[in-house]
């Protein structure tokens, strides 16, 4: 199975990766070539553009442009310092205009407000009707009406305030297909003869809402207030020119900038006049300054920063002369609104409720400073070439690279494209990025995902083989190199652990079947977690007994150490387990643990009907035997000689030399007490005394050994009462039945 997986990943798998990569590349090439649209890519390009803009925005407040804000304060009633609800009488707007020019000496004034209907709030129309009909022959009435008429003609007062001043009125084109016409338009910037449609693909409209002819004729110029709204509802660009009825009309920002500069003429700059196939308008010439536009005659809005990147002053404060003169003198002012009820809040890259008037302020500043970004005609060709070349390279190269090298290639390529894009943006060129990133990421993720799929199959194979024995983190580690593991038998140096609950038969007789099951699970679960946490493999559960080993299937150079650490942890867990048992009215438990190290056979063993991954051998049998005699010595853990040998920093008490059942050769067994630095001085003292007693015992110096053991029983009884009593009993027997000169000091056990 493993050989087949390996062969598949290097032959058929590579072909599938390559073909899929080429298909992904073809899709993105089609999008970059405008053969079709991928909405997600378009949306991603907008997100990337917004991020670049916010990252590089200069921030701060531009002191040259001030927004006269028709805000909530201005809409309050007169007695509260405002001007009342909108629309205001035109004489109040005339007052605002006169204040700004006469009292504050502003340089220019633009209105992001449309005045398409007559102001009849003074009652002039009613009085005019009376003069024409009911009082037609009343000379006194006619004389008095002639005197007061100028004061009642509020539109004329407003028009007078606009006249011969650098003022620009805003107007609005209607949605496509709406042919309604209201008011008048300002003079056009171009005709389609001067700027043929073959050079551009402009925004075209059929209807508009303009200003009263009296007002528009009095103003220096006018401009539309219609931004270009992208597919995601965000305003990133403004049409500098919109086509209507064979003519082009400029935006409020462009008209304001030209008015400020003295009404400089507007011209066009063709990208490549010598090559008709590439001929398109690339710039608008504003009296010698170049304003970048795309084929749709739109320009990127150079947002300076979030809301209030320009100073806002309440219109009512200006009208009431509450503003210091220096705040407005010599400034460009735009009249607009932030009052939510007047519905001029827009979604932009720098804010979801951004005042429309501040959009125009940003554009005016960009036109004056020459900081508006451009997307020349060649950027689309460059994007197409990058998508095609990089996609092809990734599709052909990634299947041959390792995941690490493929990730490095992808990371470097993506970082390079982002860096190149940012450098280009800082130099004023807006390059598309989403399609390039899209093809690189998707081809890369496809290759990684396909590799992961194959790896996951290998992991499922490993999990099926070893998941019931090995903790999940080791399964993950094994799955990285599945060819290194198999169920076939082999001989290794390993460590085995046996754990058994003492007196379990008596305990089980006192519990019903359901409670007994819960009882066993309650201590086997924490013991298993301990073994798993120390990289152990569970061989089997045998009632209350656990058999585990270290060193397979994952090799472990520290198998002896991990086995002993697990034994210590299991003994330490007993206290917490018994506390829980006491709350449930269950009997407490004690365990005996045997740990042994040596060469063992490991692999799938059993019959054709049932197999199990297990360990076998003399070293395994010895581990089981020494666990069985822990009770004889009154200790919780006994380790074999090879385990002791592999752990030089382990402090252990030599318990005995024993011949366990089935073994003719005596082996030395030890009780592990702790690693260096972990054993108390009292235990170390008792250990020294016991070593002396044991040496005397093996030299058949019975009285000397006995005296040492009696001292231990008297002064250090808690360190091994059962062990000391065991040797005292043996001494009494051996004194009466001397073992002879050839005695090796060992003891033979005849039971398991």
XYZ file of C-alpha atoms in Angstrom:
752
model
C 0.000 0.000 0.000
C 2.757 2.445 0.965
C 4.714 1.715 -2.212
C 1.611 2.371 -4.281
C 0.992 5.695 -2.530
C 4.583 6.710 -3.052
C 4.481 5.770 -6.741
C 1.205 7.652 -7.226
C 2.547 10.842 -5.664
C 5.533 10.936 -8.020
C 3.820 10.025 -11.313
C 0.093 10.404 -11.716
C -0.121 12.830 -8.798
C 2.404 15.188 -10.393
C 0.514 15.138 -13.683
C -2.755 15.981 -11.912
C -1.088 18.845 -10.050
C 0.348 20.279 -13.256
C -2.862 20.062 -15.280
C -4.934 21.575 -12.505
C -2.360 24.371 -12.104
C -2.560 25.124 -15.825
C -6.360 25.201 -15.647
C -6.285 27.655 -12.729
C -3.808 29.805 -14.659
C -6.074 29.820 -17.714
C -9.009 31.055 -15.630
C -7.020 33.957 -14.211
C -5.512 34.793 -17.595
C -9.059 35.088 -18.938
C -9.980 37.413 -16.105
C -6.838 39.536 -16.566
C -7.528 39.735 -20.312
C -11.110 40.938 -19.652
C -12.525 37.874 -21.443
C -14.854 37.413 -18.488
C -15.227 38.699 -14.932
C -14.625 36.888 -11.663
C -16.541 38.883 -9.010
C -14.350 37.615 -6.205
C -11.190 38.839 -7.944
C -12.786 42.225 -8.609
C -13.754 42.461 -4.953
C -10.273 41.407 -3.842
C -8.687 44.072 -6.040
C -10.866 46.641 -4.314
C -9.839 45.393 -0.874
C -6.152 45.489 -1.862
C -6.527 48.996 -3.273
C -8.190 50.163 -0.062
C -5.419 48.637 2.037
C -2.719 50.336 -0.052
C -4.528 53.637 0.152
C -4.896 53.498 3.925
C -1.304 52.338 4.308
C 0.139 55.224 2.290
C -2.369 58.007 3.046
C -0.501 61.114 4.285
C -2.958 61.759 7.093
C -3.261 65.013 8.955
C -5.496 67.975 8.079
C -5.062 69.910 4.824
C -5.189 73.582 5.886
C -5.972 74.942 2.396
C -9.528 73.621 2.127
C -12.306 74.185 4.667
C -15.722 72.559 4.612
C -18.627 74.770 5.583
C -20.850 72.187 7.159
C -24.620 72.214 7.107
C -24.601 70.136 10.259
C -27.087 69.322 12.984
C -26.153 72.521 14.777
C -26.931 74.593 11.682
C -30.327 72.911 11.298
C -31.457 73.903 14.790
C -34.070 76.612 15.180
C -33.028 80.258 15.110
C -33.466 80.700 18.839
C -30.941 77.887 19.348
C -28.336 79.510 17.111
C -29.177 77.603 13.914
C -30.936 78.463 10.671
C -33.825 76.044 10.866
C -34.564 73.018 8.767
C -33.297 72.628 5.224
C -33.757 74.066 2.626
C -32.899 77.511 3.909
C -34.256 80.671 2.313
C -31.872 81.818 -0.427
C -31.264 85.143 1.285
C -29.600 83.161 4.089
C -27.380 81.469 1.518
C -26.629 84.882 0.076
C -25.666 85.979 3.579
C -23.398 82.922 3.913
C -21.735 83.684 0.550
C -21.262 87.361 1.335
C -19.884 86.560 4.767
C -17.293 84.214 3.270
C -16.109 86.601 0.563
C -16.593 89.995 2.231
C -15.835 89.240 5.867
C -13.484 86.255 5.576
C -11.862 86.849 2.164
C -11.994 83.244 0.986
C -10.357 82.363 -2.341
C -13.083 80.204 -3.815
C -16.435 78.726 -2.886
C -17.971 75.512 -4.159
C -21.443 74.158 -3.406
C -22.032 70.422 -3.018
C -25.685 71.434 -2.998
C -28.140 71.715 -5.894
C -30.611 74.591 -6.245
C -33.013 73.321 -8.861
C -36.248 75.008 -7.725
C -37.288 78.581 -7.061
C -37.342 79.799 -3.494
C -40.885 80.996 -2.836
C -40.611 81.058 0.934
C -40.944 84.869 0.917
C -44.438 84.656 -0.628
C -43.300 86.416 -3.768
C -45.310 84.190 -6.107
C -48.552 84.940 -4.234
C -47.888 88.669 -4.290
C -46.956 88.519 -7.973
C -50.302 86.830 -8.691
C -52.119 89.537 -6.758
C -50.253 92.206 -8.690
C -51.203 90.567 -11.987
C -54.838 89.937 -11.136
C -56.606 91.401 -8.115
C -54.506 94.580 -7.751
C -53.605 95.038 -11.383
C -55.077 98.523 -11.431
C -54.062 99.511 -7.914
C -51.261 102.015 -8.420
C -50.397 102.207 -4.717
C -50.101 98.414 -4.517
C -48.035 98.253 -7.664
C -45.702 100.993 -6.429
C -45.150 99.358 -3.070
C -44.701 95.926 -4.661
C -42.047 97.320 -6.996
C -40.168 98.657 -3.964
C -40.256 95.441 -1.925
C -39.911 92.979 -4.793
C -36.083 92.876 -4.661
C -36.230 91.948 -1.011
C -38.752 89.213 -1.761
C -36.813 87.752 -4.703
C -34.528 85.573 -2.633
C -33.119 83.747 -5.677
C -31.955 87.057 -7.123
C -30.256 87.930 -3.843
C -28.433 84.617 -3.872
C -27.541 85.030 -7.561
C -26.156 88.485 -6.840
C -23.926 87.055 -4.105
C -22.533 84.521 -6.593
C -21.928 86.916 -9.435
C -18.380 87.875 -10.398
C -16.990 85.713 -7.654
C -15.092 82.407 -7.942
C -18.124 80.275 -7.126
C -18.952 76.817 -8.456
C -22.340 75.133 -8.217
C -22.836 71.405 -8.105
C -25.359 69.494 -10.173
C -26.255 65.824 -10.528
C -26.683 63.481 -13.454
C -29.468 60.959 -13.029
C -29.232 57.176 -13.113
C -28.817 55.490 -16.521
C -32.036 55.524 -18.515
C -33.631 58.384 -16.550
C -34.170 61.192 -19.093
C -35.720 63.778 -16.795
C -34.187 67.242 -17.078
C -34.478 69.899 -14.430
C -32.688 73.222 -14.236
C -29.784 74.025 -16.540
C -26.246 72.732 -17.006
C -23.088 74.842 -16.930
C -21.010 75.251 -20.107
C -19.572 71.935 -21.356
C -15.856 71.215 -21.184
C -15.647 69.376 -24.521
C -17.800 68.143 -27.329
C -17.556 64.646 -28.739
C -15.958 66.179 -31.816
C -13.150 67.600 -29.676
C -12.801 64.371 -27.697
C -14.042 61.516 -29.927
C -15.654 58.484 -28.359
C -13.075 56.332 -30.163
C -10.474 57.543 -27.650
C -12.537 57.040 -24.503
C -15.346 54.983 -23.026
C -17.007 57.582 -20.808
C -19.870 57.448 -18.357
C -22.957 58.462 -20.358
C -26.143 59.872 -18.880
C -29.490 60.953 -20.351
C -30.933 63.127 -17.583
C -29.860 65.589 -14.921
C -30.897 67.803 -12.050
C -29.247 71.169 -12.506
C -29.520 74.585 -10.913
C -31.854 77.469 -11.697
C -30.629 79.289 -14.786
C -30.421 82.516 -12.777
C -28.054 80.916 -10.272
C -25.961 78.879 -12.731
C -25.476 81.900 -14.999
C -24.328 83.942 -12.021
C -21.776 81.385 -10.822
C -18.329 81.141 -12.359
C -18.811 77.465 -13.239
C -20.544 74.244 -12.300
C -19.603 70.599 -11.900
C -21.342 67.279 -11.388
C -21.264 65.539 -7.996
C -21.632 61.942 -9.261
C -18.911 59.588 -8.029
C -18.203 56.228 -9.646
C -19.527 53.496 -7.343
C -17.708 50.180 -7.631
C -19.470 46.810 -7.648
C -18.950 46.498 -3.870
C -20.590 49.860 -3.172
C -17.309 51.643 -2.367
C -16.397 54.990 -3.934
C -12.795 54.891 -5.160
C -12.975 56.971 -8.327
C -14.663 60.066 -9.675
C -15.612 60.632 -13.346
C -13.753 63.795 -14.249
C -15.990 64.079 -17.304
C -19.457 62.634 -17.950
C -20.931 62.551 -21.448
C -24.387 64.005 -22.052
C -26.010 64.891 -25.359
C -22.747 64.914 -27.314
C -20.882 66.991 -24.727
C -18.642 66.361 -21.705
C -19.312 67.990 -18.352
C -16.648 68.199 -15.678
C -16.858 67.238 -12.012
C -17.328 69.712 -9.176
C -13.738 69.127 -8.060
C -12.257 69.730 -11.525
C -14.432 72.795 -12.106
C -13.449 74.129 -8.666
C -9.733 73.612 -9.299
C -9.927 75.326 -12.705
C -11.925 78.211 -11.255
C -9.391 78.604 -8.465
C -6.603 78.711 -11.061
C -8.352 81.466 -12.986
C -10.443 79.384 -15.363
C -7.487 77.770 -17.117
C -8.350 75.931 -20.340
C -8.913 72.167 -20.306
C -7.220 69.908 -22.846
C -6.541 66.236 -23.420
C -3.317 64.208 -23.691
C -3.387 61.044 -25.814
C -1.381 58.037 -24.572
C 0.234 57.229 -27.921
C -0.916 59.466 -30.794
C 1.393 57.672 -33.242
C -0.217 54.272 -32.656
C -3.981 54.287 -33.246
C -4.392 50.810 -31.731
C -3.152 52.117 -28.399
C -4.567 55.605 -28.748
C -6.578 56.613 -25.691
C -6.900 59.626 -23.460
C -4.459 59.328 -20.564
C -4.439 62.810 -19.017
C -6.534 65.958 -18.845
C -4.399 69.040 -19.256
C -5.475 71.601 -16.654
C -3.592 74.662 -17.790
C -0.327 72.746 -18.023
C -0.897 70.433 -15.056
C -1.664 66.823 -15.961
C -4.646 65.100 -14.351
C -4.509 61.288 -14.872
C -7.692 59.627 -16.121
C -8.468 56.118 -17.319
C -10.375 55.122 -20.462
C -13.639 55.809 -18.610
C -12.436 59.363 -17.841
C -12.380 58.576 -14.113
C -9.629 59.440 -11.637
C -8.708 57.762 -8.372
C -9.770 59.800 -5.360
C -6.625 60.615 -3.329
C -8.143 60.202 0.121
C -5.925 61.977 2.597
C -7.211 59.962 5.530
C -10.425 59.246 7.447
C -13.320 61.618 8.043
C -12.261 65.181 8.956
C -9.006 65.238 7.005
C -10.165 68.802 6.324
C -11.420 71.307 8.857
C -15.185 71.453 9.293
C -16.858 74.699 10.376
C -20.557 74.950 11.108
C -22.376 77.077 8.535
C -24.378 78.791 11.289
C -21.146 79.869 13.007
C -19.975 81.529 9.780
C -23.291 83.282 9.276
C -23.220 84.528 12.868
C -19.550 85.574 12.537
C -18.428 83.314 15.363
C -15.395 82.045 13.458
C -12.010 83.795 13.753
C -11.046 85.390 10.438
C -7.701 83.573 10.212
C -9.493 80.231 10.031
C -11.025 81.101 6.664
C -9.007 83.877 5.102
C -7.457 82.786 1.797
C -9.041 79.328 1.990
C -10.901 77.213 -0.514
C -14.336 76.531 0.950
C -16.825 73.852 0.032
C -20.378 73.962 1.287
C -21.814 70.556 2.053
C -23.582 68.574 4.711
C -22.823 65.930 7.323
C -26.335 65.934 8.783
C -27.595 62.325 8.496
C -31.068 63.449 7.438
C -29.730 65.117 4.289
C -28.381 61.782 2.957
C -24.943 62.765 1.700
C -22.915 60.107 3.511
C -21.019 57.645 1.287
C -19.092 54.368 1.659
C -15.400 54.905 0.922
C -12.105 53.077 1.564
C -11.528 55.298 4.602
C -14.991 55.262 6.123
C -18.421 53.707 5.679
C -20.292 56.970 6.366
C -18.039 59.533 4.705
C -19.444 62.969 3.767
C -19.685 63.421 -0.003
C -18.389 66.970 0.247
C -15.076 65.708 1.655
C -14.654 63.476 -1.408
C -14.599 66.625 -3.546
C -12.176 68.271 -1.122
C -9.751 65.358 -1.508
C -9.935 65.595 -5.289
C -9.358 69.346 -5.350
C -6.280 68.894 -3.156
C -5.059 66.054 -5.406
C -5.506 68.113 -8.581
C -3.659 71.073 -7.082
C -0.811 68.895 -5.755
C -0.583 66.495 -8.704
C -0.888 63.489 -6.367
C -3.700 61.616 -8.103
C -2.713 58.056 -8.948
C -3.031 56.718 -12.470
C -3.627 53.383 -14.155
C -2.125 53.795 -17.658
C -3.259 51.578 -20.516
C -0.103 49.434 -20.249
C -0.889 48.338 -16.674
C -3.516 45.921 -17.990
C -1.028 44.420 -20.417
C 1.548 44.094 -17.643
C -1.008 42.412 -15.376
C -1.982 39.980 -18.138
C 1.674 39.070 -18.771
C 2.435 38.591 -15.055
C -0.576 36.344 -14.511
C 0.269 34.220 -17.553
C 4.004 33.879 -16.861
C 3.871 33.373 -13.102
C 0.893 31.029 -13.310
C 2.674 28.922 -15.932
C 5.873 28.793 -13.884
C 4.012 27.790 -10.707
C 1.924 25.178 -12.498
C 5.003 23.528 -14.011
C 7.490 23.900 -11.143
C 5.559 23.418 -7.891
C 4.687 19.724 -8.482
C 8.434 18.966 -8.552
C 9.257 20.786 -5.307
C 9.003 19.633 -1.717
C 6.375 21.393 0.430
C 9.093 23.475 2.106
C 10.717 24.599 -1.137
C 7.333 25.170 -2.736
C 6.297 27.326 0.221
C 9.529 29.319 -0.019
C 8.999 29.880 -3.758
C 5.383 30.927 -3.195
C 6.277 33.170 -0.267
C 9.099 34.917 -2.119
C 6.995 35.344 -5.272
C 3.973 36.713 -3.431
C 6.120 39.033 -1.303
C 7.901 40.254 -4.455
C 4.613 40.984 -6.224
C 3.260 42.851 -3.203
C 6.513 44.802 -2.858
C 6.578 45.677 -6.572
C 2.958 46.741 -6.379
C 3.589 49.006 -3.375
C 6.632 50.585 -5.032
C 4.586 51.201 -8.157
C 1.742 52.675 -6.085
C 4.108 55.018 -4.268
C 5.308 56.244 -7.660
C 1.733 57.011 -8.670
C 0.939 53.904 -10.751
C -1.950 51.667 -9.681
C -1.246 48.102 -10.783
C -3.877 45.370 -10.390
C -2.769 42.762 -7.869
C -5.670 40.444 -7.106
C -5.385 38.293 -10.242
C -1.620 37.826 -9.762
C -2.042 36.922 -6.090
C -5.031 34.771 -6.936
C -3.213 32.605 -9.466
C -0.137 32.248 -7.244
C -2.102 31.394 -4.126
C -4.543 29.008 -5.766
C -1.894 27.083 -7.690
C 0.212 26.893 -4.529
C -2.726 25.888 -2.317
C -3.813 23.297 -4.858
C -0.379 21.685 -4.761
C -0.224 21.834 -0.970
C -3.813 20.621 -0.662
C -3.241 17.743 -3.063
C -0.122 16.776 -1.132
C -2.077 17.007 2.082
C -4.749 14.724 0.626
C -2.163 12.075 -0.156
C -0.563 12.596 3.256
C -3.948 12.291 4.900
C -4.430 8.935 3.190
C -1.073 7.885 4.581
C -2.079 9.216 7.966
C -5.343 7.283 7.854
C -3.306 4.187 7.066
C -0.980 4.870 10.006
C -3.946 5.669 12.245
C -5.619 2.432 11.238
C -2.478 0.513 12.052
C -1.381 2.251 15.237
C -4.221 4.564 16.376
C -5.492 2.106 18.979
C -2.062 1.855 20.606
C -0.358 5.229 20.176
C -1.401 8.751 21.303
C -2.650 11.101 18.538
C 0.430 13.361 18.586
C 2.672 10.364 17.898
C 0.352 9.267 15.095
C 0.785 12.744 13.561
C 4.545 12.443 13.890
C 4.531 8.989 12.327
C 2.320 10.138 9.454
C 5.055 12.532 8.310
C 7.161 9.532 7.288
C 4.732 6.620 6.952
C 7.249 4.492 5.044
C 9.344 4.260 8.218
C 6.687 2.283 10.089
C 5.157 -1.114 9.568
C 3.516 -3.890 11.513
C 6.190 -6.396 10.596
C 8.047 -7.991 13.501
C 11.528 -6.785 14.463
C 13.879 -6.840 17.446
C 14.571 -3.618 19.335
C 15.884 -2.378 22.664
C 12.744 -1.226 24.432
C 11.157 -0.721 27.826
C 7.997 -2.419 29.028
C 5.696 -1.513 31.938
C 3.162 -3.665 33.776
C 0.741 -2.165 36.288
C -1.683 -4.108 38.460
C -4.132 -3.150 41.218
C -3.454 -5.023 44.441
C -6.331 -6.970 45.929
C -8.512 -6.313 42.894
C -10.360 -9.610 43.217
C -11.621 -8.663 46.677
C -12.578 -5.176 45.457
C -14.441 -6.512 42.415
C -16.520 -8.886 44.535
C -17.927 -5.938 46.473
C -19.102 -4.003 43.373
C -21.910 -4.676 40.896
C -21.092 -5.054 37.197
C -21.944 -1.448 36.187
C -20.078 0.098 39.113
C -17.116 -2.188 38.513
C -16.897 -0.980 34.923
C -16.970 2.667 36.077
C -14.432 1.840 38.795
C -11.935 0.337 36.317
C -12.374 3.212 33.837
C -11.788 5.732 36.626
C -8.179 4.618 37.181
C -7.292 3.226 33.753
C -8.117 6.559 32.069
C -5.645 8.731 34.032
C -2.998 5.973 33.852
C -3.411 5.844 30.074
C -3.105 9.621 29.770
C 0.137 9.484 31.751
C 1.562 6.819 29.442
C 0.445 8.753 26.342
C 1.905 12.004 27.670
C 5.257 10.257 27.985
C 5.207 8.828 24.432
C 4.225 5.345 25.492
C 2.290 2.738 23.504
C -0.577 0.855 25.128
C -0.200 -2.852 24.416
C -3.341 -4.065 26.129
C -5.655 -3.844 29.118
C -6.122 -7.037 31.098
C -8.915 -6.315 33.540
C -7.268 -4.014 36.056
C -3.804 -4.473 34.523
C -2.112 -2.230 31.948
C 0.699 -3.336 29.686
C 2.599 -0.571 27.864
C 5.930 -0.173 26.131
C 8.313 2.493 24.827
C 10.508 2.413 21.728
C 7.966 1.282 19.116
C 6.440 1.966 16.714
C 8.204 5.324 17.085
C 11.817 4.944 18.134
C 12.578 6.561 21.473
C 16.144 7.000 22.688
C 14.765 7.777 26.151
C 12.472 4.770 26.396
C 13.792 3.705 29.836
C 13.510 7.213 31.271
C 9.998 7.730 29.876
C 8.905 4.368 31.304
C 10.182 5.186 34.815
C 8.757 8.717 34.685
C 5.384 7.224 33.776
C 5.621 4.804 36.718
C 6.362 7.661 39.133
C 3.449 9.687 37.715
C 1.041 6.751 38.050
C 1.973 6.287 41.717
C 1.595 10.027 42.344
C -1.856 9.966 40.680
C -3.118 7.367 43.157
C -3.763 9.937 45.891
C -6.001 12.061 43.648
C -7.752 8.958 42.316
C -8.447 7.711 45.860
C -9.806 11.123 46.871
C -12.288 10.820 44.008
C -13.096 7.217 45.006
C -13.797 8.284 48.589
C -16.391 10.775 47.335
C -18.081 7.931 45.453
C -17.844 5.548 48.429
C -15.510 3.274 46.485
C -12.604 1.423 48.103
C -9.112 2.930 47.673
C -6.556 1.227 45.464
C -2.840 0.492 45.532
C -0.820 -0.513 42.506
C 2.269 -2.500 41.813
C 4.340 -1.495 38.770
C 7.120 -3.404 37.075
C 9.413 -1.711 34.534
C 12.046 -3.564 32.548
C 14.364 -2.781 29.647
C 15.922 -5.081 27.104
C 15.675 -6.471 23.586
C 12.162 -7.414 22.612
C 10.350 -8.603 19.519
C 7.711 -6.079 18.423
C 5.154 -6.270 15.643
C 1.830 -7.709 14.582
C 1.545 -11.059 16.289
C -1.211 -13.594 16.657
C -3.051 -15.787 14.196
C -4.641 -15.436 10.771
C -7.916 -14.766 12.549
C -6.753 -12.077 14.976
C -3.545 -10.057 15.170
C -2.309 -7.566 17.737
C 0.633 -5.159 17.747
C 2.551 -6.308 20.804
C 5.957 -7.102 22.334
C 7.377 -10.473 23.334
C 10.559 -11.882 24.773
C 12.424 -12.636 28.005
C 12.687 -8.945 28.855
C 8.869 -8.655 28.612
C 8.366 -11.698 30.801
C 10.770 -10.325 33.413
C 8.812 -7.056 33.492
C 5.646 -8.997 34.236
C 7.354 -11.088 36.950
C 8.884 -8.152 38.810
C 5.524 -6.374 38.825
C 4.089 -9.492 40.495
C 6.569 -9.362 43.401
C 6.229 -5.660 44.281
C 3.915 -6.588 47.140
C 6.527 -8.977 48.585
C 8.900 -6.056 49.122
C 6.263 -3.520 50.117
C 7.135 -1.181 47.241
C 5.039 0.367 44.462
C 7.630 0.143 41.665
C 10.356 -2.345 40.794
C 12.679 -1.926 37.826
C 14.967 -4.416 36.151
C 18.785 -4.242 35.922
C 18.959 -2.847 32.366
C 16.516 -0.080 33.208
C 18.745 0.872 36.149
C 21.810 0.748 33.934
C 20.276 3.092 31.330
C 19.523 5.763 33.968
C 22.756 6.776 35.741
C 21.068 9.825 37.326
C 18.328 7.694 38.882
C 18.621 7.076 42.623
C 17.443 3.506 43.198
C 17.527 1.070 46.083
C 18.751 -2.399 45.259
C 16.082 -4.675 46.649
C 17.334 -8.157 45.962
C 18.770 -10.699 43.576
C 15.932 -12.920 42.498
C 15.238 -15.922 40.352
C 11.719 -15.415 39.095
C 9.565 -18.258 37.873
C 10.862 -19.545 34.543
C 14.372 -18.072 35.020
C 17.417 -19.941 36.340
C 19.699 -16.935 36.386
C 19.352 -14.443 39.214
C 18.698 -10.795 38.304
C 19.099 -7.749 40.465
C 15.939 -5.744 41.044
C 15.667 -2.137 42.208
C 13.176 0.264 43.678
C 13.455 3.671 41.961
C 13.376 6.477 44.532
C 13.693 9.512 42.281
C 16.133 11.304 40.065
C 19.063 13.279 41.437
C 17.919 16.324 43.366
C 14.453 14.863 43.966
C 15.146 12.538 46.925
C 14.948 13.733 50.545
C 17.985 13.506 52.909
C 16.097 11.062 55.177
C 15.593 8.597 52.326
C 19.226 8.977 51.252
C 20.353 8.199 54.816
C 18.101 5.146 54.971
C 19.407 4.072 51.548
C 23.019 4.133 52.817
C 22.128 2.087 55.896
C 20.228 -0.466 53.828
C 23.117 -0.849 51.374
C 25.371 -1.717 54.356
C 22.792 -4.158 55.718
C 22.406 -5.788 52.278
C 26.183 -6.134 51.837
C 26.498 -7.789 55.287
C 23.551 -10.054 54.468
C 25.199 -11.311 51.266
C 28.460 -11.868 53.155
C 26.453 -13.986 55.615
C 27.316 -11.540 58.415
C 23.953 -12.087 59.959
C 24.323 -10.144 63.200
C 25.824 -7.086 61.473
C 23.066 -7.053 58.889
C 20.443 -7.580 61.557
C 21.691 -4.651 63.646
C 21.607 -2.327 60.630
C 18.074 -3.440 59.819
C 16.952 -2.920 63.419
C 18.284 0.647 63.288
C 16.290 1.164 60.095
C 13.171 -0.261 61.736
C 13.646 2.009 64.702
C 14.699 5.277 63.028
C 13.547 4.972 59.395
C 10.621 2.633 59.557
C 8.561 4.601 57.019
C 11.180 4.189 54.317
C 10.631 0.427 53.953
C 9.023 -1.378 56.850
C 7.953 -4.429 54.794
C 11.383 -4.666 53.163
C 13.252 -4.513 56.468
C 10.972 -7.103 58.098
C 11.425 -9.356 55.055
C 15.195 -9.401 55.497
C 14.979 -9.812 59.281
C 12.812 -12.909 58.757
C 15.218 -14.291 56.165
C 18.172 -13.754 58.511
C 16.501 -15.778 61.273
C 15.872 -18.622 58.821
C 19.347 -18.511 57.276
C 21.062 -18.415 60.673
C 19.533 -21.809 61.423
C 19.975 -23.063 57.837
C 23.221 -21.589 56.490
C 23.148 -21.409 52.616
C 26.751 -22.543 52.128
C 29.847 -20.926 50.653
C 28.588 -21.006 47.051
C 25.488 -18.909 47.875
C 25.127 -15.859 45.551
C 22.704 -13.999 47.805
C 19.717 -14.571 45.512
C 16.182 -15.576 46.397
C 14.032 -17.862 44.265
C 10.327 -17.125 43.648
C 8.210 -20.116 42.734
C 5.036 -18.181 41.818
C 4.286 -15.596 39.169
